[in-house]
Amino acid sequence: MGCRDRGRGEEALQDIRRTLAAEGGTGEVELEIVDMSDFKSVRAFVWRFDQKGLPLHLLVNNAGIMLADFRVTADGNEQTFATNYLGPFLLTNLLVR
């Protein structure tokens, strides 16, 4: 599971694990940090995933922000557009290659 915020990601991870245990589910869920608005972060996330040698069974692109203020990312893109569209597009293309 990729999350931008480690604290919120850890909370979500524990919720998922509790739900799996309560419902008798099986499986592993791991947390990886990724900032979808930062192409370097997305590429590093994909590299770490590839190093594990695991198959990709499911991909849910659920990152999204709506900022009132105009902000530009390190890659030179408007932050909302980068987070909501460009980052998920890059992630998907790198993972399904």
mmCIF file of N, CA and C in Angstrom:
data_model
loop_
_atom_site.group_PDB
_atom_site.id
_atom_site.type_symbol
_atom_site.label_atom_id
_atom_site.label_comp_id
_atom_site.label_asym_id
_atom_site.label_seq_id
_atom_site.Cartn_x
_atom_site.Cartn_y
_atom_site.Cartn_z
ATOM 1 N N MET A 1 0.855 -1.155 0.000
ATOM 2 C CA MET A 1 0.000 0.000 0.000
ATOM 3 C C MET A 1 0.906 1.225 0.000
ATOM 4 N N GLY A 2 0.723 2.078 -0.948
ATOM 5 C CA GLY A 2 1.510 3.303 -1.023
ATOM 6 C C GLY A 2 0.765 4.463 -0.408
ATOM 7 N N CYS A 3 1.428 5.186 0.470
ATOM 8 C CA CYS A 3 0.835 6.355 1.132
ATOM 9 C C CYS A 3 1.866 7.476 1.195
ATOM 10 N N ARG A 4 1.396 8.695 1.156
ATOM 11 C CA ARG A 4 2.285 9.852 1.254
ATOM 12 C C ARG A 4 2.674 10.128 2.701
ATOM 13 N N ASP A 5 1.735 9.969 3.612
ATOM 14 C CA ASP A 5 1.946 10.289 5.019
ATOM 15 C C ASP A 5 2.135 9.002 5.818
ATOM 16 N N ARG A 6 3.308 8.820 6.414
ATOM 17 C CA ARG A 6 3.615 7.582 7.140
ATOM 18 C C ARG A 6 2.634 7.343 8.288
ATOM 19 N N GLY A 7 2.318 8.359 9.062
ATOM 20 C CA GLY A 7 1.421 8.196 10.206
ATOM 21 C C GLY A 7 0.038 7.729 9.787
ATOM 22 N N ARG A 8 -0.532 8.392 8.795
ATOM 23 C CA ARG A 8 -1.857 7.996 8.305
ATOM 24 C C ARG A 8 -1.799 6.632 7.624
ATOM 25 N N GLY A 9 -0.684 6.349 6.954
ATOM 26 C CA GLY A 9 -0.508 5.056 6.324
ATOM 27 C C GLY A 9 -0.459 3.932 7.345
ATOM 28 N N GLU A 10 0.254 4.167 8.452
ATOM 29 C CA GLU A 10 0.334 3.154 9.522
ATOM 30 C C GLU A 10 -1.042 2.894 10.122
ATOM 31 N N GLU A 11 -1.832 3.961 10.302
ATOM 32 C CA GLU A 11 -3.197 3.791 10.818
ATOM 33 C C GLU A 11 -4.029 2.952 9.863
ATOM 34 N N ALA A 12 -3.961 3.253 8.572
ATOM 35 C CA ALA A 12 -4.713 2.490 7.573
ATOM 36 C C ALA A 12 -4.250 1.038 7.530
ATOM 37 N N LEU A 13 -2.953 0.837 7.623
ATOM 38 C CA LEU A 13 -2.392 -0.511 7.608
ATOM 39 C C LEU A 13 -2.920 -1.333 8.780
ATOM 40 N N GLN A 14 -2.947 -0.753 9.971
ATOM 41 C CA GLN A 14 -3.459 -1.458 11.144
ATOM 42 C C GLN A 14 -4.958 -1.762 10.991
ATOM 43 N N ASP A 15 -5.713 -0.822 10.432
ATOM 44 C CA ASP A 15 -7.144 -1.059 10.192
ATOM 45 C C ASP A 15 -7.348 -2.232 9.234
ATOM 46 N N ILE A 16 -6.570 -2.280 8.177
ATOM 47 C CA ILE A 16 -6.674 -3.364 7.199
ATOM 48 C C ILE A 16 -6.315 -4.694 7.847
ATOM 49 N N ARG A 17 -5.244 -4.708 8.610
ATOM 50 C CA ARG A 17 -4.828 -5.952 9.271
ATOM 51 C C ARG A 17 -5.864 -6.423 10.284
ATOM 52 N N ARG A 18 -6.462 -5.487 11.035
ATOM 53 C CA ARG A 18 -7.515 -5.860 11.988
ATOM 54 C C ARG A 18 -8.721 -6.449 11.257
ATOM 55 N N THR A 19 -9.089 -5.823 10.156
ATOM 56 C CA THR A 19 -10.232 -6.312 9.376
ATOM 57 C C THR A 19 -9.954 -7.695 8.812
ATOM 58 N N LEU A 20 -8.757 -7.892 8.267
ATOM 59 C CA LEU A 20 -8.394 -9.214 7.743
ATOM 60 C C LEU A 20 -8.470 -10.277 8.838
ATOM 61 N N ALA A 21 -7.927 -9.961 9.997
ATOM 62 C CA ALA A 21 -7.916 -10.918 11.103
ATOM 63 C C ALA A 21 -9.337 -11.215 11.583
ATOM 64 N N ALA A 22 -10.169 -10.190 11.687
ATOM 65 C CA ALA A 22 -11.536 -10.365 12.183
ATOM 66 C C ALA A 22 -12.393 -11.180 11.228
ATOM 67 N N GLU A 23 -12.111 -11.071 9.953
ATOM 68 C CA GLU A 23 -12.923 -11.767 8.953
ATOM 69 C C GLU A 23 -12.282 -13.066 8.480
ATOM 70 N N GLY A 24 -11.191 -13.461 9.126
ATOM 71 C CA GLY A 24 -10.541 -14.708 8.761
ATOM 72 C C GLY A 24 -9.825 -14.651 7.427
ATOM 73 N N GLY A 25 -9.513 -13.451 7.000
ATOM 74 C CA GLY A 25 -8.819 -13.287 5.721
ATOM 75 C C GLY A 25 -7.346 -13.619 5.833
ATOM 76 N N THR A 26 -6.762 -13.843 4.702
ATOM 77 C CA THR A 26 -5.331 -14.107 4.656
ATOM 78 C C THR A 26 -4.690 -13.106 3.710
ATOM 79 N N GLY A 27 -3.418 -12.985 3.820
ATOM 80 C CA GLY A 27 -2.703 -12.088 2.924
ATOM 81 C C GLY A 27 -1.791 -11.160 3.681
ATOM 82 N N GLU A 28 -0.938 -10.537 2.941
ATOM 83 C CA GLU A 28 0.036 -9.603 3.495
ATOM 84 C C GLU A 28 -0.239 -8.213 2.940
ATOM 85 N N VAL A 29 -0.116 -7.232 3.791
ATOM 86 C CA VAL A 29 -0.212 -5.838 3.371
ATOM 87 C C VAL A 29 0.999 -5.125 3.943
ATOM 88 N N GLU A 30 1.721 -4.425 3.089
ATOM 89 C CA GLU A 30 2.894 -3.665 3.517
ATOM 90 C C GLU A 30 2.689 -2.195 3.174
ATOM 91 N N LEU A 31 3.333 -1.354 3.921
ATOM 92 C CA LEU A 31 3.263 0.088 3.688
ATOM 93 C C LEU A 31 4.541 0.568 3.018
ATOM 94 N N GLU A 32 4.395 1.323 1.966
ATOM 95 C CA GLU A 32 5.509 2.008 1.305
ATOM 96 C C GLU A 32 5.123 3.478 1.165
ATOM 97 N N ILE A 33 6.073 4.350 1.376
ATOM 98 C CA ILE A 33 5.818 5.781 1.268
ATOM 99 C C ILE A 33 6.059 6.227 -0.174
ATOM 100 N N VAL A 34 5.108 7.002 -0.710
ATOM 101 C CA VAL A 34 5.225 7.540 -2.060
ATOM 102 C C VAL A 34 4.438 8.851 -2.134
ATOM 103 N N ASP A 35 5.057 9.850 -2.746
ATOM 104 C CA ASP A 35 4.402 11.133 -2.995
ATOM 105 C C ASP A 35 4.050 11.159 -4.473
ATOM 106 N N MET A 36 2.772 11.026 -4.786
ATOM 107 C CA MET A 36 2.343 10.918 -6.174
ATOM 108 C C MET A 36 2.589 12.184 -6.978
ATOM 109 N N SER A 37 2.849 13.303 -6.325
ATOM 110 C CA SER A 37 3.127 14.536 -7.061
ATOM 111 C C SER A 37 4.602 14.666 -7.431
ATOM 112 N N ASP A 38 5.428 13.728 -6.963
ATOM 113 C CA ASP A 38 6.871 13.785 -7.164
ATOM 114 C C ASP A 38 7.320 12.571 -7.983
ATOM 115 N N PHE A 39 7.707 12.805 -9.235
ATOM 116 C CA PHE A 39 8.074 11.703 -10.128
ATOM 117 C C PHE A 39 9.231 10.871 -9.582
ATOM 118 N N LYS A 40 10.169 11.508 -8.904
ATOM 119 C CA LYS A 40 11.289 10.767 -8.299
ATOM 120 C C LYS A 40 10.773 9.800 -7.238
ATOM 121 N N SER A 41 9.821 10.242 -6.443
ATOM 122 C CA SER A 41 9.236 9.396 -5.412
ATOM 123 C C SER A 41 8.465 8.230 -6.035
ATOM 124 N N VAL A 42 7.730 8.490 -7.106
ATOM 125 C CA VAL A 42 6.975 7.436 -7.791
ATOM 126 C C VAL A 42 7.935 6.395 -8.359
ATOM 127 N N ARG A 43 8.993 6.858 -9.013
ATOM 128 C CA ARG A 43 9.971 5.924 -9.579
ATOM 129 C C ARG A 43 10.665 5.102 -8.492
ATOM 130 N N ALA A 44 10.969 5.725 -7.360
ATOM 131 C CA ALA A 44 11.599 5.004 -6.245
ATOM 132 C C ALA A 44 10.639 3.960 -5.675
ATOM 133 N N PHE A 45 9.373 4.291 -5.585
ATOM 134 C CA PHE A 45 8.364 3.341 -5.120
ATOM 135 C C PHE A 45 8.314 2.122 -6.040
ATOM 136 N N VAL A 46 8.279 2.358 -7.342
ATOM 137 C CA VAL A 46 8.236 1.260 -8.310
ATOM 138 C C VAL A 46 9.509 0.426 -8.218
ATOM 139 N N TRP A 47 10.656 1.065 -8.063
ATOM 140 C CA TRP A 47 11.917 0.332 -7.924
ATOM 141 C C TRP A 47 11.865 -0.590 -6.706
ATOM 142 N N ARG A 48 11.389 -0.062 -5.556
ATOM 143 C CA ARG A 48 11.298 -0.876 -4.340
ATOM 144 C C ARG A 48 10.332 -2.043 -4.537
ATOM 145 N N PHE A 49 9.219 -1.779 -5.213
ATOM 146 C CA PHE A 49 8.268 -2.853 -5.493
ATOM 147 C C PHE A 49 8.907 -3.921 -6.375
ATOM 148 N N ASP A 50 9.582 -3.499 -7.423
ATOM 149 C CA ASP A 50 10.235 -4.446 -8.342
ATOM 150 C C ASP A 50 11.276 -5.294 -7.629
ATOM 151 N N GLN A 51 11.989 -4.721 -6.663
ATOM 152 C CA GLN A 51 13.019 -5.455 -5.934
ATOM 153 C C GLN A 51 12.452 -6.615 -5.123
ATOM 154 N N LYS A 52 11.186 -6.533 -4.771
ATOM 155 C CA LYS A 52 10.554 -7.600 -3.993
ATOM 156 C C LYS A 52 10.225 -8.813 -4.860
ATOM 157 N N GLY A 53 10.167 -8.629 -6.172
ATOM 158 C CA GLY A 53 9.906 -9.735 -7.083
ATOM 159 C C GLY A 53 8.502 -10.318 -6.968
ATOM 160 N N LEU A 54 7.573 -9.528 -6.499
ATOM 161 C CA LEU A 54 6.198 -9.996 -6.314
ATOM 162 C C LEU A 54 5.332 -9.621 -7.515
ATOM 163 N N PRO A 55 4.313 -10.427 -7.794
ATOM 164 C CA PRO A 55 3.401 -10.050 -8.875
ATOM 165 C C PRO A 55 2.466 -8.930 -8.433
ATOM 166 N N LEU A 56 2.000 -8.163 -9.378
ATOM 167 C CA LEU A 56 1.017 -7.119 -9.107
ATOM 168 C C LEU A 56 -0.358 -7.693 -9.438
ATOM 169 N N HIS A 57 -1.174 -7.882 -8.415
ATOM 170 C CA HIS A 57 -2.497 -8.461 -8.617
ATOM 171 C C HIS A 57 -3.580 -7.394 -8.738
ATOM 172 N N LEU A 58 -3.368 -6.258 -8.101
ATOM 173 C CA LEU A 58 -4.402 -5.226 -8.055
ATOM 174 C C LEU A 58 -3.736 -3.867 -7.899
ATOM 175 N N LEU A 59 -4.234 -2.895 -8.633
ATOM 176 C CA LEU A 59 -3.730 -1.533 -8.505
ATOM 177 C C LEU A 59 -4.916 -0.591 -8.399
ATOM 178 N N VAL A 60 -5.011 0.127 -7.292
ATOM 179 C CA VAL A 60 -6.059 1.114 -7.093
ATOM 180 C C VAL A 60 -5.371 2.463 -6.943
ATOM 181 N N ASN A 61 -5.572 3.334 -7.919
ATOM 182 C CA ASN A 61 -5.016 4.685 -7.847
ATOM 183 C C ASN A 61 -6.047 5.570 -7.158
ATOM 184 N N ASN A 62 -5.782 5.888 -5.901
ATOM 185 C CA ASN A 62 -6.754 6.622 -5.106
ATOM 186 C C ASN A 62 -6.174 7.915 -4.533
ATOM 187 N N ALA A 63 -5.052 8.370 -5.049
ATOM 188 C CA ALA A 63 -4.482 9.629 -4.567
ATOM 189 C C ALA A 63 -5.331 10.774 -5.101
ATOM 190 N N GLY A 64 -5.479 11.772 -4.311
ATOM 191 C CA GLY A 64 -6.226 12.928 -4.779
ATOM 192 C C GLY A 64 -6.136 14.076 -3.800
ATOM 193 N N ILE A 65 -5.971 15.255 -4.344
ATOM 194 C CA ILE A 65 -5.969 16.473 -3.532
ATOM 195 C C ILE A 65 -6.729 17.557 -4.279
ATOM 196 N N MET A 66 -7.161 18.550 -3.548
ATOM 197 C CA MET A 66 -7.761 19.737 -4.153
ATOM 198 C C MET A 66 -7.259 20.928 -3.343
ATOM 199 N N LEU A 67 -6.328 21.643 -3.920
ATOM 200 C CA LEU A 67 -5.713 22.772 -3.226
ATOM 201 C C LEU A 67 -6.332 24.082 -3.702
ATOM 202 N N ALA A 68 -6.527 24.969 -2.769
ATOM 203 C CA ALA A 68 -7.020 26.294 -3.137
ATOM 204 C C ALA A 68 -5.883 27.153 -3.686
ATOM 205 N N ASP A 69 -4.674 26.927 -3.185
ATOM 206 C CA ASP A 69 -3.523 27.715 -3.601
ATOM 207 C C ASP A 69 -2.784 27.026 -4.735
ATOM 208 N N PHE A 70 -2.276 27.825 -5.651
ATOM 209 C CA PHE A 70 -1.476 27.308 -6.755
ATOM 210 C C PHE A 70 -0.096 26.953 -6.220
ATOM 211 N N ARG A 71 0.327 25.711 -6.469
ATOM 212 C CA ARG A 71 1.657 25.250 -6.062
ATOM 213 C C ARG A 71 2.268 24.471 -7.216
ATOM 214 N N VAL A 72 3.577 24.590 -7.325
ATOM 215 C CA VAL A 72 4.308 23.896 -8.378
ATOM 216 C C VAL A 72 5.191 22.835 -7.732
ATOM 217 N N THR A 73 5.225 21.642 -8.328
ATOM 218 C CA THR A 73 6.035 20.535 -7.803
ATOM 219 C C THR A 73 7.494 20.710 -8.205
ATOM 220 N N ALA A 74 8.337 19.860 -7.656
ATOM 221 C CA ALA A 74 9.763 19.875 -8.016
ATOM 222 C C ALA A 74 9.961 19.574 -9.500
ATOM 223 N N ASP A 75 9.000 18.864 -10.094
ATOM 224 C CA ASP A 75 9.078 18.537 -11.521
ATOM 225 C C ASP A 75 8.525 19.647 -12.412
ATOM 226 N N GLY A 76 8.018 20.721 -11.802
ATOM 227 C CA GLY A 76 7.524 21.859 -12.567
ATOM 228 C C GLY A 76 6.060 21.785 -12.970
ATOM 229 N N ASN A 77 5.301 20.887 -12.345
ATOM 230 C CA ASN A 77 3.887 20.744 -12.655
ATOM 231 C C ASN A 77 3.031 21.332 -11.549
ATOM 232 N N GLU A 78 1.817 21.738 -11.898
ATOM 233 C CA GLU A 78 0.882 22.208 -10.891
ATOM 234 C C GLU A 78 0.562 21.022 -9.978
ATOM 235 N N GLN A 79 0.573 21.224 -8.668
ATOM 236 C CA GLN A 79 0.533 20.123 -7.709
ATOM 237 C C GLN A 79 -0.743 19.279 -7.785
ATOM 238 N N THR A 80 -1.886 19.893 -7.922
ATOM 239 C CA THR A 80 -3.129 19.123 -7.996
ATOM 240 C C THR A 80 -3.128 18.228 -9.224
ATOM 241 N N PHE A 81 -2.735 18.768 -10.365
ATOM 242 C CA PHE A 81 -2.670 17.993 -11.610
ATOM 243 C C PHE A 81 -1.649 16.862 -11.498
ATOM 244 N N ALA A 82 -0.511 17.150 -10.894
ATOM 245 C CA ALA A 82 0.534 16.132 -10.733
ATOM 246 C C ALA A 82 0.062 15.004 -9.825
ATOM 247 N N THR A 83 -0.577 15.335 -8.718
ATOM 248 C CA THR A 83 -1.023 14.332 -7.753
ATOM 249 C C THR A 83 -2.194 13.508 -8.277
ATOM 250 N N ASN A 84 -3.142 14.165 -8.892
ATOM 251 C CA ASN A 84 -4.371 13.490 -9.299
ATOM 252 C C ASN A 84 -4.269 12.772 -10.637
ATOM 253 N N TYR A 85 -3.366 13.212 -11.519
ATOM 254 C CA TYR A 85 -3.322 12.644 -12.867
ATOM 255 C C TYR A 85 -1.940 12.139 -13.287
ATOM 256 N N LEU A 86 -0.956 13.011 -13.231
ATOM 257 C CA LEU A 86 0.360 12.634 -13.752
ATOM 258 C C LEU A 86 1.023 11.528 -12.943
ATOM 259 N N GLY A 87 1.016 11.643 -11.624
ATOM 260 C CA GLY A 87 1.632 10.627 -10.767
ATOM 261 C C GLY A 87 0.999 9.255 -10.938
ATOM 262 N N PRO A 88 -0.338 9.156 -10.861
ATOM 263 C CA PRO A 88 -0.970 7.848 -11.079
ATOM 264 C C PRO A 88 -0.713 7.290 -12.480
ATOM 265 N N PHE A 89 -0.674 8.155 -13.488
ATOM 266 C CA PHE A 89 -0.388 7.701 -14.856
ATOM 267 C C PHE A 89 1.027 7.119 -14.931
ATOM 268 N N LEU A 90 2.002 7.827 -14.353
ATOM 269 C CA LEU A 90 3.380 7.343 -14.343
ATOM 270 C C LEU A 90 3.479 6.030 -13.570
ATOM 271 N N LEU A 91 2.889 5.974 -12.390
ATOM 272 C CA LEU A 91 2.915 4.765 -11.577
ATOM 273 C C LEU A 91 2.363 3.566 -12.348
ATOM 274 N N THR A 92 1.197 3.739 -12.922
ATOM 275 C CA THR A 92 0.558 2.644 -13.670
ATOM 276 C C THR A 92 1.427 2.178 -14.822
ATOM 277 N N ASN A 93 1.957 3.119 -15.584
ATOM 278 C CA ASN A 93 2.783 2.747 -16.734
ATOM 279 C C ASN A 93 4.066 2.040 -16.322
ATOM 280 N N LEU A 94 4.672 2.448 -15.228
ATOM 281 C CA LEU A 94 5.890 1.797 -14.772
ATOM 282 C C LEU A 94 5.616 0.403 -14.197
ATOM 283 N N LEU A 95 4.470 0.225 -13.563
ATOM 284 C CA LEU A 95 4.164 -1.060 -12.954
ATOM 285 C C LEU A 95 3.684 -2.119 -13.954
ATOM 286 N N VAL A 96 3.015 -1.708 -15.008
ATOM 287 C CA VAL A 96 2.454 -2.688 -15.933
ATOM 288 C C VAL A 96 3.329 -2.924 -17.148
ATOM 289 N N ARG A 97 4.520 -2.390 -17.144
ATOM 290 C CA ARG A 97 5.410 -2.572 -18.300
ATOM 291 C C ARG A 97 5.809 -4.011 -18.484
#
